[in-house]
Coordinates of C-alpha atoms and ligand atoms in Angstrom, one line a residue:
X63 CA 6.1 -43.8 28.1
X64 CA 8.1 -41.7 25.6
X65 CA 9.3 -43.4 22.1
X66 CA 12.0 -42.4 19.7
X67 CA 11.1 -42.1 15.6
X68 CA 11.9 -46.3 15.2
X69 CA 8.3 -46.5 17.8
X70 CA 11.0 -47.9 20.9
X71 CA 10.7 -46.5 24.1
X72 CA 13.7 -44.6 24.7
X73 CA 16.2 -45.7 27.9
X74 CA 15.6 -41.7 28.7
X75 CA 12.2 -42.5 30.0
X76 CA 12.3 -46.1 31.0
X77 CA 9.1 -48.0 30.1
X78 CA 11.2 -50.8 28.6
X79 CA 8.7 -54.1 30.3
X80 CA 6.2 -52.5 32.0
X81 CA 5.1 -48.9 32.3
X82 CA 4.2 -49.7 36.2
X83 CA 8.1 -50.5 36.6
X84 CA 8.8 -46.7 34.8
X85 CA 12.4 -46.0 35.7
X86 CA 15.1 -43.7 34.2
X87 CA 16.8 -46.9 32.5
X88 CA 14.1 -49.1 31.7
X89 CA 15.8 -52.0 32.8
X90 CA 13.3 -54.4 35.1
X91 CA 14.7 -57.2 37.4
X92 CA 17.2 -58.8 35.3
X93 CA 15.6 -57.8 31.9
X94 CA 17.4 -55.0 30.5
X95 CA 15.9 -52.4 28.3
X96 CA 17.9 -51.9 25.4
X97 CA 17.8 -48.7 23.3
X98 CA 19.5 -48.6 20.2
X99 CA 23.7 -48.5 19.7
X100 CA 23.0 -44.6 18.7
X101 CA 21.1 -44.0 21.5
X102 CA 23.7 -45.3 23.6
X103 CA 26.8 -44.1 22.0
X104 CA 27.7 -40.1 21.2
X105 CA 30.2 -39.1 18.7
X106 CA 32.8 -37.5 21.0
X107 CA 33.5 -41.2 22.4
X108 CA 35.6 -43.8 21.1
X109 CA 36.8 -47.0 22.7
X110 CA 40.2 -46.9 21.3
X111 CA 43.4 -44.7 20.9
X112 CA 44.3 -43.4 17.8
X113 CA 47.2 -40.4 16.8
X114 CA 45.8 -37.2 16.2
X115 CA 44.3 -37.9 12.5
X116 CA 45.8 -34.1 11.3
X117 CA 49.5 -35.7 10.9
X118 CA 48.4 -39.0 8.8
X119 CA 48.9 -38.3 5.1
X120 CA 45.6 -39.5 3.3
X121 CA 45.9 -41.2 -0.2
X122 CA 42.4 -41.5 -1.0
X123 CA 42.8 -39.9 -4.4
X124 CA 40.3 -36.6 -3.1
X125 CA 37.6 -38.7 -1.4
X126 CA 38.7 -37.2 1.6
X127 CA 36.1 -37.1 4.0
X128 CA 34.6 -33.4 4.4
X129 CA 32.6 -33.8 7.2
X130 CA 32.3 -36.6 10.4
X131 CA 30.0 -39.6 9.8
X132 CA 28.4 -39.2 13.0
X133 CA 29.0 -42.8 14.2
X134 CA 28.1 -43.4 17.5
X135 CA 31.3 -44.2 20.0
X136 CA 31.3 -46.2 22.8
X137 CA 33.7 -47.5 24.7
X138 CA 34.6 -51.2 24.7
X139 CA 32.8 -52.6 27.8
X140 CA 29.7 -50.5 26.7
X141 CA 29.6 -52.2 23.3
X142 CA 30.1 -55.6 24.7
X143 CA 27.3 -54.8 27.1
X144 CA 25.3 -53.7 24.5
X145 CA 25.7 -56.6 22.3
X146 CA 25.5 -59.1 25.0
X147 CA 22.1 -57.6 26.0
X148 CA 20.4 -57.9 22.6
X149 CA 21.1 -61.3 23.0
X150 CA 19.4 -62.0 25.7
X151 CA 16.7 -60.9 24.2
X152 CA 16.9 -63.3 21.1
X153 CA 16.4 -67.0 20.4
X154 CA 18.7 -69.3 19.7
X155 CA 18.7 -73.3 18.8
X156 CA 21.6 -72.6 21.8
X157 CA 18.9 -72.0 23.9
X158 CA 16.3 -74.8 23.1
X159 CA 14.6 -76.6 20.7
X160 CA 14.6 -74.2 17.2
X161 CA 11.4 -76.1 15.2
X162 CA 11.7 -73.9 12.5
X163 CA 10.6 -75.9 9.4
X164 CA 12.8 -76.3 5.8
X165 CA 15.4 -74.0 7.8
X166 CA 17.2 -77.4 9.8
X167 CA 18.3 -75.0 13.2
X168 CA 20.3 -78.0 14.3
X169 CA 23.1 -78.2 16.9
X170 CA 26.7 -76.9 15.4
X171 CA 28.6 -79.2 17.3
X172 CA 32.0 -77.5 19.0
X173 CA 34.2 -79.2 17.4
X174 CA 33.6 -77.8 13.9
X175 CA 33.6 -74.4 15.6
X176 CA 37.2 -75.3 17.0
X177 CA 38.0 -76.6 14.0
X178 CA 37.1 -73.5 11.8
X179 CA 39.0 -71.1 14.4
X180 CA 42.5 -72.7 14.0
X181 CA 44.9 -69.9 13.3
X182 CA 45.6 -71.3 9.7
X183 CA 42.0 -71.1 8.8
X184 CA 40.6 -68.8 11.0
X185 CA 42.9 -65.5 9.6
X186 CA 43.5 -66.4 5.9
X187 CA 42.8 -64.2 3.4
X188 CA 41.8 -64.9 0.1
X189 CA 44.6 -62.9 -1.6
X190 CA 47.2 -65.1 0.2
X191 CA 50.1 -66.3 -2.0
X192 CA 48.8 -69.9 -3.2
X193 CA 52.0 -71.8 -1.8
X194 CA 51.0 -70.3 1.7
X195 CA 47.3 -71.7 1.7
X196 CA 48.0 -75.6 0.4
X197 CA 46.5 -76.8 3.7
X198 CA 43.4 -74.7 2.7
X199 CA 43.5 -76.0 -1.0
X200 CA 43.4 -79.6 0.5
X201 CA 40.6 -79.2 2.6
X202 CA 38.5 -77.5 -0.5
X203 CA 39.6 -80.5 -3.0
X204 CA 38.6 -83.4 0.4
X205 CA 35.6 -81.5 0.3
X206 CA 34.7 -81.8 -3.1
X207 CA 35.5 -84.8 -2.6
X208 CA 33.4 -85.7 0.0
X209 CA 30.6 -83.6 -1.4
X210 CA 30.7 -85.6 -5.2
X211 CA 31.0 -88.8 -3.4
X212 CA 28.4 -88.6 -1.0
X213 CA 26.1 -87.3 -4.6
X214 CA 27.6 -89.8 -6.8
X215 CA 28.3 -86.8 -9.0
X216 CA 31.2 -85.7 -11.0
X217 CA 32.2 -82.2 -10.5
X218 CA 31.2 -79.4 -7.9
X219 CA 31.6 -75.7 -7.4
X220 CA 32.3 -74.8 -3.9
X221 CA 32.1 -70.6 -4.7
X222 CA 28.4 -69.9 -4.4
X223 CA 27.3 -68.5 -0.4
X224 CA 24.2 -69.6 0.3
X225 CA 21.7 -72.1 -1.5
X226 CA 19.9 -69.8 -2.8
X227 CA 22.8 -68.6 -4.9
X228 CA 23.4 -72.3 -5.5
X229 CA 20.3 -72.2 -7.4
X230 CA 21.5 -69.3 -9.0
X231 CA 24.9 -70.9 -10.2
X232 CA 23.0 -74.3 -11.0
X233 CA 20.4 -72.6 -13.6
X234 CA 23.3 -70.3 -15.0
X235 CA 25.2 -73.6 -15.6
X236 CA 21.9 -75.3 -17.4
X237 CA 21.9 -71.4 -19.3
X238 CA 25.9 -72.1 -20.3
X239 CA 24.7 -75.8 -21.6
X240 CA 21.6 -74.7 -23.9
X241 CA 23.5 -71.8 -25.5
X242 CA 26.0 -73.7 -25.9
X243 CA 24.2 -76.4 -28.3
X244 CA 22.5 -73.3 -29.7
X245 CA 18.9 -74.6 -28.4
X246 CA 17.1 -71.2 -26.7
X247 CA 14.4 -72.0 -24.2
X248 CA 12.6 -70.2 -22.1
X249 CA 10.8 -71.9 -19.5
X250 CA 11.7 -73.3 -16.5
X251 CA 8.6 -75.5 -14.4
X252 CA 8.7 -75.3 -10.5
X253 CA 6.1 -77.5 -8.3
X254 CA 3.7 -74.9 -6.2
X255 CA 5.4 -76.3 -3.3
X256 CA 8.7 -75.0 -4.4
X257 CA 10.7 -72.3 -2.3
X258 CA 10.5 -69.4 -3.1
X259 CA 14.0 -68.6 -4.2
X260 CA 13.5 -71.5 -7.3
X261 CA 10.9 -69.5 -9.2
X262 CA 13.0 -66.0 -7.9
X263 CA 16.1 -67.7 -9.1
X264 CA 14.3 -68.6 -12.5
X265 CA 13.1 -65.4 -13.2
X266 CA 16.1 -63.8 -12.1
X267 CA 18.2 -66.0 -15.0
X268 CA 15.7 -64.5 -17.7
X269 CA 13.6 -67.7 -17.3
X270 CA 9.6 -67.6 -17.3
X271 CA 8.1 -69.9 -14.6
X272 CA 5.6 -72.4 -14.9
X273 CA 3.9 -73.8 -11.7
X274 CA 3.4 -77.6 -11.8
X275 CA 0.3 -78.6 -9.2
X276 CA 0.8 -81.2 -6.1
X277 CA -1.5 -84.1 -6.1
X278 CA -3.9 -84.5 -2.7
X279 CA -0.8 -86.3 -1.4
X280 CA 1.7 -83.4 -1.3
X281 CA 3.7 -85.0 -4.4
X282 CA 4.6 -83.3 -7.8
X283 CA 2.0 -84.0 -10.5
X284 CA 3.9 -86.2 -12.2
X285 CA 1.2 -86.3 -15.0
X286 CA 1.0 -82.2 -15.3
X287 CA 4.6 -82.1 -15.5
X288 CA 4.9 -84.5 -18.4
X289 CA 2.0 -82.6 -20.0
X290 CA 4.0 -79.3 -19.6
X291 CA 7.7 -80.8 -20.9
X292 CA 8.2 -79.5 -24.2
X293 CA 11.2 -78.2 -26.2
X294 CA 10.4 -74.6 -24.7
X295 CA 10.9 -76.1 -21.5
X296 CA 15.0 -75.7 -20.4
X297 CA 14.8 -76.9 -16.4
X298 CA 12.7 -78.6 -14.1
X299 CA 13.8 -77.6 -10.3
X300 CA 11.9 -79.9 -7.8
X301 CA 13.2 -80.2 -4.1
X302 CA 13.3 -83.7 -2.7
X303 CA 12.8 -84.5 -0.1
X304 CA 10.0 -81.5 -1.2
X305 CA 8.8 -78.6 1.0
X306 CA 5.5 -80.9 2.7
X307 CA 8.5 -83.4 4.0
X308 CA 8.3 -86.1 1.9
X309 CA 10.1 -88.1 -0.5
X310 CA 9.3 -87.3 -4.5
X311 CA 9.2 -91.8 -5.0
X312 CA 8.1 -91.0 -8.9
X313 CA 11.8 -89.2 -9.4
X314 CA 13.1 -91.6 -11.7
X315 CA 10.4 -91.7 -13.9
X316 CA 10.3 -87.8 -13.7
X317 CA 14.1 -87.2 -14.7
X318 CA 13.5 -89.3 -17.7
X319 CA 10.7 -87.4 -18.9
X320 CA 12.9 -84.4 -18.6
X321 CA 15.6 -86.0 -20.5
X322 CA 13.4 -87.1 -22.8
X323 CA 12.5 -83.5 -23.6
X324 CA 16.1 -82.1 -23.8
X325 CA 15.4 -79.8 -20.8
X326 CA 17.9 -80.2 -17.9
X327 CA 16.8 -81.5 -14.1
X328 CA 18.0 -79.0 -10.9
X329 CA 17.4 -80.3 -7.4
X330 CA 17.3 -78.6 -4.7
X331 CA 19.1 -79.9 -2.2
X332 CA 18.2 -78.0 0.8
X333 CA 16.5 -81.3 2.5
X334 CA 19.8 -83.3 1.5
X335 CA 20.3 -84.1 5.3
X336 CA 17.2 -86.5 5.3
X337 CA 18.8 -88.9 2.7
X338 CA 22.5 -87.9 2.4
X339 CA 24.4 -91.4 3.0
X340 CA 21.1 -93.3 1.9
X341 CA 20.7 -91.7 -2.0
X342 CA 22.7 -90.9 -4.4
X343 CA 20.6 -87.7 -6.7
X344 CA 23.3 -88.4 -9.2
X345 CA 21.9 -92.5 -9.5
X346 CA 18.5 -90.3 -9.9
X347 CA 18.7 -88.4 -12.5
X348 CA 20.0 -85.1 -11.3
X349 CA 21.8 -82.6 -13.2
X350 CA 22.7 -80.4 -10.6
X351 CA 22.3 -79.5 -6.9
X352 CA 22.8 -77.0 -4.5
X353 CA 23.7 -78.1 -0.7
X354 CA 23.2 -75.8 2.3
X355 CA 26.0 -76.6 4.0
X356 CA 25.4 -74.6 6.7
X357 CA 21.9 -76.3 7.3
X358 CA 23.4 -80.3 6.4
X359 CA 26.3 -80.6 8.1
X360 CA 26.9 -78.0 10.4
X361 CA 25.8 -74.2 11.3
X362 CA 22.1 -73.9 11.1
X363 CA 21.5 -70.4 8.9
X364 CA 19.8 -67.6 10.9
X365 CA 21.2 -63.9 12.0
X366 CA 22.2 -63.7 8.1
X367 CA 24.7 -66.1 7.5
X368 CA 27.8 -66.5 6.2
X369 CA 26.2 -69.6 4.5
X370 CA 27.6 -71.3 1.7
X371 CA 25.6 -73.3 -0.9
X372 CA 28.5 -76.0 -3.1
X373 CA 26.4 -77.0 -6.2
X374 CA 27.3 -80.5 -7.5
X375 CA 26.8 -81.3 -11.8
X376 CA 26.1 -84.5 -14.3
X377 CA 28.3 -84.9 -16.9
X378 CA 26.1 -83.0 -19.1
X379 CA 26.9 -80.1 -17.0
X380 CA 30.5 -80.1 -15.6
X381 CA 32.0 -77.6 -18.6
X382 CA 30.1 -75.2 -17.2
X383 CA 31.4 -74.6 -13.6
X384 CA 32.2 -71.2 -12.4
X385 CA 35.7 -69.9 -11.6
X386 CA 37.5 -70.6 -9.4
X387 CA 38.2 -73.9 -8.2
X388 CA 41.1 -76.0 -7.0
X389 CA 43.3 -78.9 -8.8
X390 CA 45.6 -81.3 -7.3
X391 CA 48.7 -80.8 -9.0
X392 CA 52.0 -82.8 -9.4
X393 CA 53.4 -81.0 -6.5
X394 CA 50.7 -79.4 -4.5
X395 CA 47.2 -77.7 -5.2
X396 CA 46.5 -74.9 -7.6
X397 CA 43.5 -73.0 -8.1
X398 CA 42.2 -72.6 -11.7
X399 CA 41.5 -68.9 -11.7
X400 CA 41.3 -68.5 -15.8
X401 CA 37.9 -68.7 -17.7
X402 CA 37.2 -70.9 -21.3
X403 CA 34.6 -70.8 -23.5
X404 CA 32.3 -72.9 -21.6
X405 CA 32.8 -71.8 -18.2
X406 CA 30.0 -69.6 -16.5
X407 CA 33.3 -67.4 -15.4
X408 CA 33.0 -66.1 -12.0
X409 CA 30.4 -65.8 -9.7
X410 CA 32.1 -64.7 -6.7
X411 CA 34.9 -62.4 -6.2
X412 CA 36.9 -65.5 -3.9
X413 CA 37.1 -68.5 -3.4
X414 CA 33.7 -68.7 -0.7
X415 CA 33.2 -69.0 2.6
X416 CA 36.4 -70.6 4.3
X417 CA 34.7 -71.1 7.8
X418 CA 31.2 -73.7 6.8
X419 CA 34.1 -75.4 4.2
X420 CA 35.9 -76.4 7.5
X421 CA 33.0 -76.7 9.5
X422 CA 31.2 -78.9 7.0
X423 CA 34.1 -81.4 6.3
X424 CA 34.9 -81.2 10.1
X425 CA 31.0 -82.7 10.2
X426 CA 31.7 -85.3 7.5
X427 CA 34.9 -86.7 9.2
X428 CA 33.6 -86.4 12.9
X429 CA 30.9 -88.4 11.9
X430 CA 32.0 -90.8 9.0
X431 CA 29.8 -93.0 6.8
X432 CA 27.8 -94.4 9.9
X433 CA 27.3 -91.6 11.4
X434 CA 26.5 -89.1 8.3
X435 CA 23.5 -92.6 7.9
X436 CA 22.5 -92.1 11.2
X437 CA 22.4 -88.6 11.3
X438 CA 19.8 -88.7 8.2
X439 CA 17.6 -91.5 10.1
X440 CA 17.3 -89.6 13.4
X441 CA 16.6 -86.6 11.5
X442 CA 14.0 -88.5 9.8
X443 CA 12.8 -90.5 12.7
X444 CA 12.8 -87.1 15.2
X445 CA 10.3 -85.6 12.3
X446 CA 8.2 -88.6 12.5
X447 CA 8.1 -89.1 16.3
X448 CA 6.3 -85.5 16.7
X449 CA 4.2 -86.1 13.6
X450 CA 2.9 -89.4 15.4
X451 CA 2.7 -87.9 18.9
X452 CA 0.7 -84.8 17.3
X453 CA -1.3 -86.2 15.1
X454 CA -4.7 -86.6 17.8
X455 CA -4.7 -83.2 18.3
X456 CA -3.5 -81.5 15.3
X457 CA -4.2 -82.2 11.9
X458 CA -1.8 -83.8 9.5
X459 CA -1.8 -82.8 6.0
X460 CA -1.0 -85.8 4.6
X461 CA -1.3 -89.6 5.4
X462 CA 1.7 -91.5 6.1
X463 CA 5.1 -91.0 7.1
X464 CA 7.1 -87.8 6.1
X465 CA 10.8 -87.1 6.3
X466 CA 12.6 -84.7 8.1
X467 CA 9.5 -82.4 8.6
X468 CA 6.3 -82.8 10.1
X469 CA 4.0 -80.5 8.3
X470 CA 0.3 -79.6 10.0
X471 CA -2.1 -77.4 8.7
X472 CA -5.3 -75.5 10.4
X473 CA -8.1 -77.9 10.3
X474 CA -7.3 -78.7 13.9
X475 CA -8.3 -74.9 14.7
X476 CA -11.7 -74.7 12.9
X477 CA -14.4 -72.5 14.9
X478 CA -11.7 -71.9 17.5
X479 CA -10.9 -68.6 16.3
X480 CA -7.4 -69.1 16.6
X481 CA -5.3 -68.8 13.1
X482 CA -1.6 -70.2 12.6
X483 CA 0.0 -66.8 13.0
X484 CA -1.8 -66.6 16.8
X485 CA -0.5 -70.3 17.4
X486 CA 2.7 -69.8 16.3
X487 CA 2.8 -66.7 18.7
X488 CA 1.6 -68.5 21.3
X489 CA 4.4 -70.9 21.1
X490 CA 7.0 -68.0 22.1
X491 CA 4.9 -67.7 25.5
X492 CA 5.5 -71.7 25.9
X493 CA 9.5 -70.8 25.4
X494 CA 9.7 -72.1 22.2
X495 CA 10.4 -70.4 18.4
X496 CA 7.7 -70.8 16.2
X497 CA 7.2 -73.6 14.0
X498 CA 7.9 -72.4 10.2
X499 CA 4.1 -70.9 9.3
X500 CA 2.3 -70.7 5.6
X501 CA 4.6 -72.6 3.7
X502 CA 3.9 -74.2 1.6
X503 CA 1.7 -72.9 0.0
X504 CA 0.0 -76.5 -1.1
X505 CA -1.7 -76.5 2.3
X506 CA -3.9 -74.4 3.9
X507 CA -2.5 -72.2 6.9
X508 CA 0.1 -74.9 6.9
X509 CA 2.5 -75.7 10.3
X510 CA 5.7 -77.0 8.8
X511 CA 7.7 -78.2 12.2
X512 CA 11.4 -79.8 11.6
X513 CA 13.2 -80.5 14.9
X514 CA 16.3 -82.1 13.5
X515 CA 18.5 -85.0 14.0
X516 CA 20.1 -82.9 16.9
X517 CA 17.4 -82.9 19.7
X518 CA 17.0 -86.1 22.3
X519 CA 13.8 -87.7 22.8
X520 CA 13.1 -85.9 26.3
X521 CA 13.3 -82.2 24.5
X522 CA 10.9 -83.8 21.9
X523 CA 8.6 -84.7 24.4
X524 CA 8.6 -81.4 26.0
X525 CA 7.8 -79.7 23.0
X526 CA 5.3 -82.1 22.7
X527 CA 3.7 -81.8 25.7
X528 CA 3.8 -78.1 24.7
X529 CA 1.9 -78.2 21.5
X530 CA -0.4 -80.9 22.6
X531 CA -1.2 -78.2 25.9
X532 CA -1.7 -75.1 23.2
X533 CA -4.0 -77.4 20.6
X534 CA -5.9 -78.2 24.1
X535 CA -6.5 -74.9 24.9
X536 CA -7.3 -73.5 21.7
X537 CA -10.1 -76.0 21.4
X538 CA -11.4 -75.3 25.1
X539 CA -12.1 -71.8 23.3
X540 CA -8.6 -70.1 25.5
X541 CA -8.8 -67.4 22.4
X542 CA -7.5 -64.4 24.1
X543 CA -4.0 -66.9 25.3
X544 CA -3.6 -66.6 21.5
X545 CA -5.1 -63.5 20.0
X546 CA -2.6 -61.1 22.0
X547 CA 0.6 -63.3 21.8
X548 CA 2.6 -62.9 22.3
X549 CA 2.6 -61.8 26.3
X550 CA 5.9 -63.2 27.9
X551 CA 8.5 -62.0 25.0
X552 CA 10.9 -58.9 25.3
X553 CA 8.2 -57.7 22.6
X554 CA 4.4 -58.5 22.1
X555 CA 2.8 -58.6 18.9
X556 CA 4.3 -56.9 16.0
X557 CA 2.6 -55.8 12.8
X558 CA 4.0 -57.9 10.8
X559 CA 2.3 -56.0 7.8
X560 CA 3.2 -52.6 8.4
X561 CA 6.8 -54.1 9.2
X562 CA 7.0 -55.8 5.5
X563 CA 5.1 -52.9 3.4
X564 CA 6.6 -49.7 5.3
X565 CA 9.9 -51.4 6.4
X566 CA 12.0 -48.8 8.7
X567 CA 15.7 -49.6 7.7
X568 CA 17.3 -46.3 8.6
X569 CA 17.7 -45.0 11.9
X570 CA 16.7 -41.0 12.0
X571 CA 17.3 -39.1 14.9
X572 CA 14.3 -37.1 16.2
Ligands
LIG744 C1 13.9 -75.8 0.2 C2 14.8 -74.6 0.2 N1 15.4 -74.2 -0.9 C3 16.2 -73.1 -0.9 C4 16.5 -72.5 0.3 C5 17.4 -71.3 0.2 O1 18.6 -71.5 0.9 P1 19.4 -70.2 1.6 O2 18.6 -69.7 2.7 O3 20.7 -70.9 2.0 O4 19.7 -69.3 0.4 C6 15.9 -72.9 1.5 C7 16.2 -72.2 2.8 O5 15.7 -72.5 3.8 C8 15.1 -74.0 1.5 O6 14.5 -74.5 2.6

């Protein structure tokens, strides 16, 4: 079997499956072989019709381009082909049940995707005249709305993409707030549960982090945390419900302390679907928050994006929201575009991403009050129906019941010679994506498995009977069923280290 320089068997020489099924396309049964779109594609194609390029007068100021780029050309029912077979070859939560912990893969329901496609959504463009996007201004402001109500918050910034960038915009708000009272600090105290992108974000704002410990039950040290509050100290960012699944019950008691010692509170809201119509952060304590909406309401993140990540502020904080947003006016909408002294300014070129704005408030009103409740419930009671129906087999990190995530760590595989990456691989054989794997960090080889609000009870117990089947067998000592998975995918085991420390990003023709 021949390979090209990115290590993939070429569709020259076949050997896409299985060498014994060698054939000039690689294709086997059904499966196709798939090289890659320059592989496929040759410069002297194209799939559409353009004039002759000599008679178009350029204005590109002398960056006229010298040479060709070399993009490969296809034409159109070869690119949809191509496309269409890659995937095939992916997973999808279209495609089953998506466990993937702290990432909530949840059904998008249809309607918000209809909804998002209407012409007068679906083409605007940011640089539209303002009187010809009022329908869009309204559905920002009812989203603000929707979004400070449901927080019991008073002001929101809808620009930042992703929650991640949230975080970003909350800290630089808490930033704005100190300097603007004059009172440098420097510190900012994350629990060692935390996601990663808290500390990134902290250090990324010029902050130095502090990790605050877990107690044996998965909660924040409340105790090391008030030990480590001081007037160096300008942020505590805590998730809740946190990374293990479960509900931060001393939260009160902790934003007080924070108050206490002049240093601001950020929550991250990425779990927000667990409690959103139940709690208010803003009756807690909360200075500001980031929402995925693409993971709460609608559009589970994957494939890299568009997300979007609204962050909602405390009194304390609302001076400092970013640029732009939109006020009702006596006559209409208009979108504050100018920055004063207290404003961050801008953190996005736009407005943000149109699309999850619709789908998100398409979510809220499809559902209403009741529903948003019962959403968060089944999301919470899903979590806990595995986490019961598990818990024999596989070992539970923590007594009680969690959240929206069920979180397992490797106890259960002891002697077995099976580790959580081989597990988690042998769950792709069984049909299924893997469970999110090592994170957190609080537990050992930790299993962190979130199946939503969106699955019924008979794909639950599928999975289940799935798991409980793979725990079996790794116990009866089935070692190689993990070692090598996994055996049934497009793909078997990657190296996963080589793939992170010597990343191939460019494609190189041989
Ligand atoms: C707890 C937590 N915080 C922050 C993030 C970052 O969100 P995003 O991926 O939208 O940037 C995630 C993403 O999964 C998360 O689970």
């Amino acid at each position: 079997m021949s390979m090209n320089s990115q290590g993939r068997p070429t569709a020259a020489t076949g050997g896409g499956e299985s060498a014994q099924f060698e054939s000039f396309s690689g294709h086997v049964g059904l499966r196709l072989a798939e090289p890659l779109i320059y592989e496929l594609g040759t410069v002297e194609t194209t799939g559409v019709d353009f004039e002759a390029l000599d008679d178009l007068e350029l204005a590109v100021g002398g960056l006229e381009r010298t040479s060709e780029i070399g993009c490969p050309g296809l034409a159109e029912p070869d690119v949809v082909r191509h496309y269409t077979r890659l995937s095939r070859r992916n997973y999808g939560i279209d495609m089953g049940v998506f466990p993937l912990g702290s990432c909530t893969m949840k059904h998008n329901p249809r309607l918000n995707e209809k909804m998002a496609r209407l012409p007068g959504f679906g083409d605007i463009h940011p640089l539209a005249p303002k009187r010809a996007v009022q329908g869009a201004f309204q559905l920002m402001d009812e989203l603000s709305h929707w979004l400070m109500t449901l927080t019991n918050m008073p002001a929101v910034a809808l620009s930042p993409k992703a929650g991640a960038h949230g975080e970003l915009c909350g800290v630089m708000a808490i930033r704005a707030a100190l300097e603007a009272r004059g009172d440098a600090r420097e510190i900012i105290l994350c629990p060692e549960s935390a996601h990663g992108t808290n500390p990134a974000t902290a250090a990324f704002c010029g902050y130095k982090v502090k990790s605050i410990p877990a107690k044996d039950n998965g909660k924040v040290d409340i105790d090391a945390l008030k030990a480590a509050l001081d007037d160096t100290v300008a942020a505590v960012m805590l998730t809740n419900p946190n990374t293990c699944g479960l509900f931060e019950t001393e939260i009160r008691e902790i934003a007080d302390a924070i108050h206490k010692a002049g240093a601001f509170f950020y929550c991250d809201g990425a779990n927000f679907n667990a409690i959103m119509g139940k709690v208010c952060p803003g009756d807690l304590g909360v200075d500001a928050m980031h929402f995925n909406l693409h993971k709460t309401f609608s559009t589970p993140h994957g494939g890299g994006g568009p997300g979007s990540g609204p962050v909602v502020f405390s009194d304390a904080l609302k001076a400092h929201v970013p640029v732009p947003y939109v006020v009702k006016t006596a006559d209409g909408f208009d979108l504050v575009e100018d920055i004063d002294d207290a404003s961050m300014g801008r953190l996005t070129a736009f407005h943000g991403q149109m699309g999850m704005y619709v789908r998100a408030l398409s979510y809220m009103l499809s559902h209403g009050g009741d529903g948003i409740q019962q959403a968060a419930e089944d999301a919470v009671l899903n979590a806990n129906y595995v986490l019961a129906s598990l818990s024999d087999v596989m070992t539970a990190s923590f007594d009680g019941p969690c959240m929206h995530e069920a979180l397992f760590d490797d106890r259960f595989l002891k002697d077995t010679g099976v580790t959580t990456l081989d597990f988690a691989k042998a769950m792709i054989d069984e049909g299924y994506h893997p469970m999110t794997m090592y994170f957190p960090l609080v537990v050992h080889g930790a299993m962190l498995i979130e199946p939503t609000e969106s699955e019924s009870k008979a794909n639950m117990d599928q999975f289940i009977r799935s798991m409980r089947g793979l725990a079996g067998a790794a116990k009866a000592g089935e070692v190689e069923r993990f070692s090598g998975a996994p055996y049934h995918a497009p793909w078997g085991r990657l190296d996963e280290t080589q793939a992170a420390r010597q990343p191939v990003l460019r494609y190189a023709s041989e």
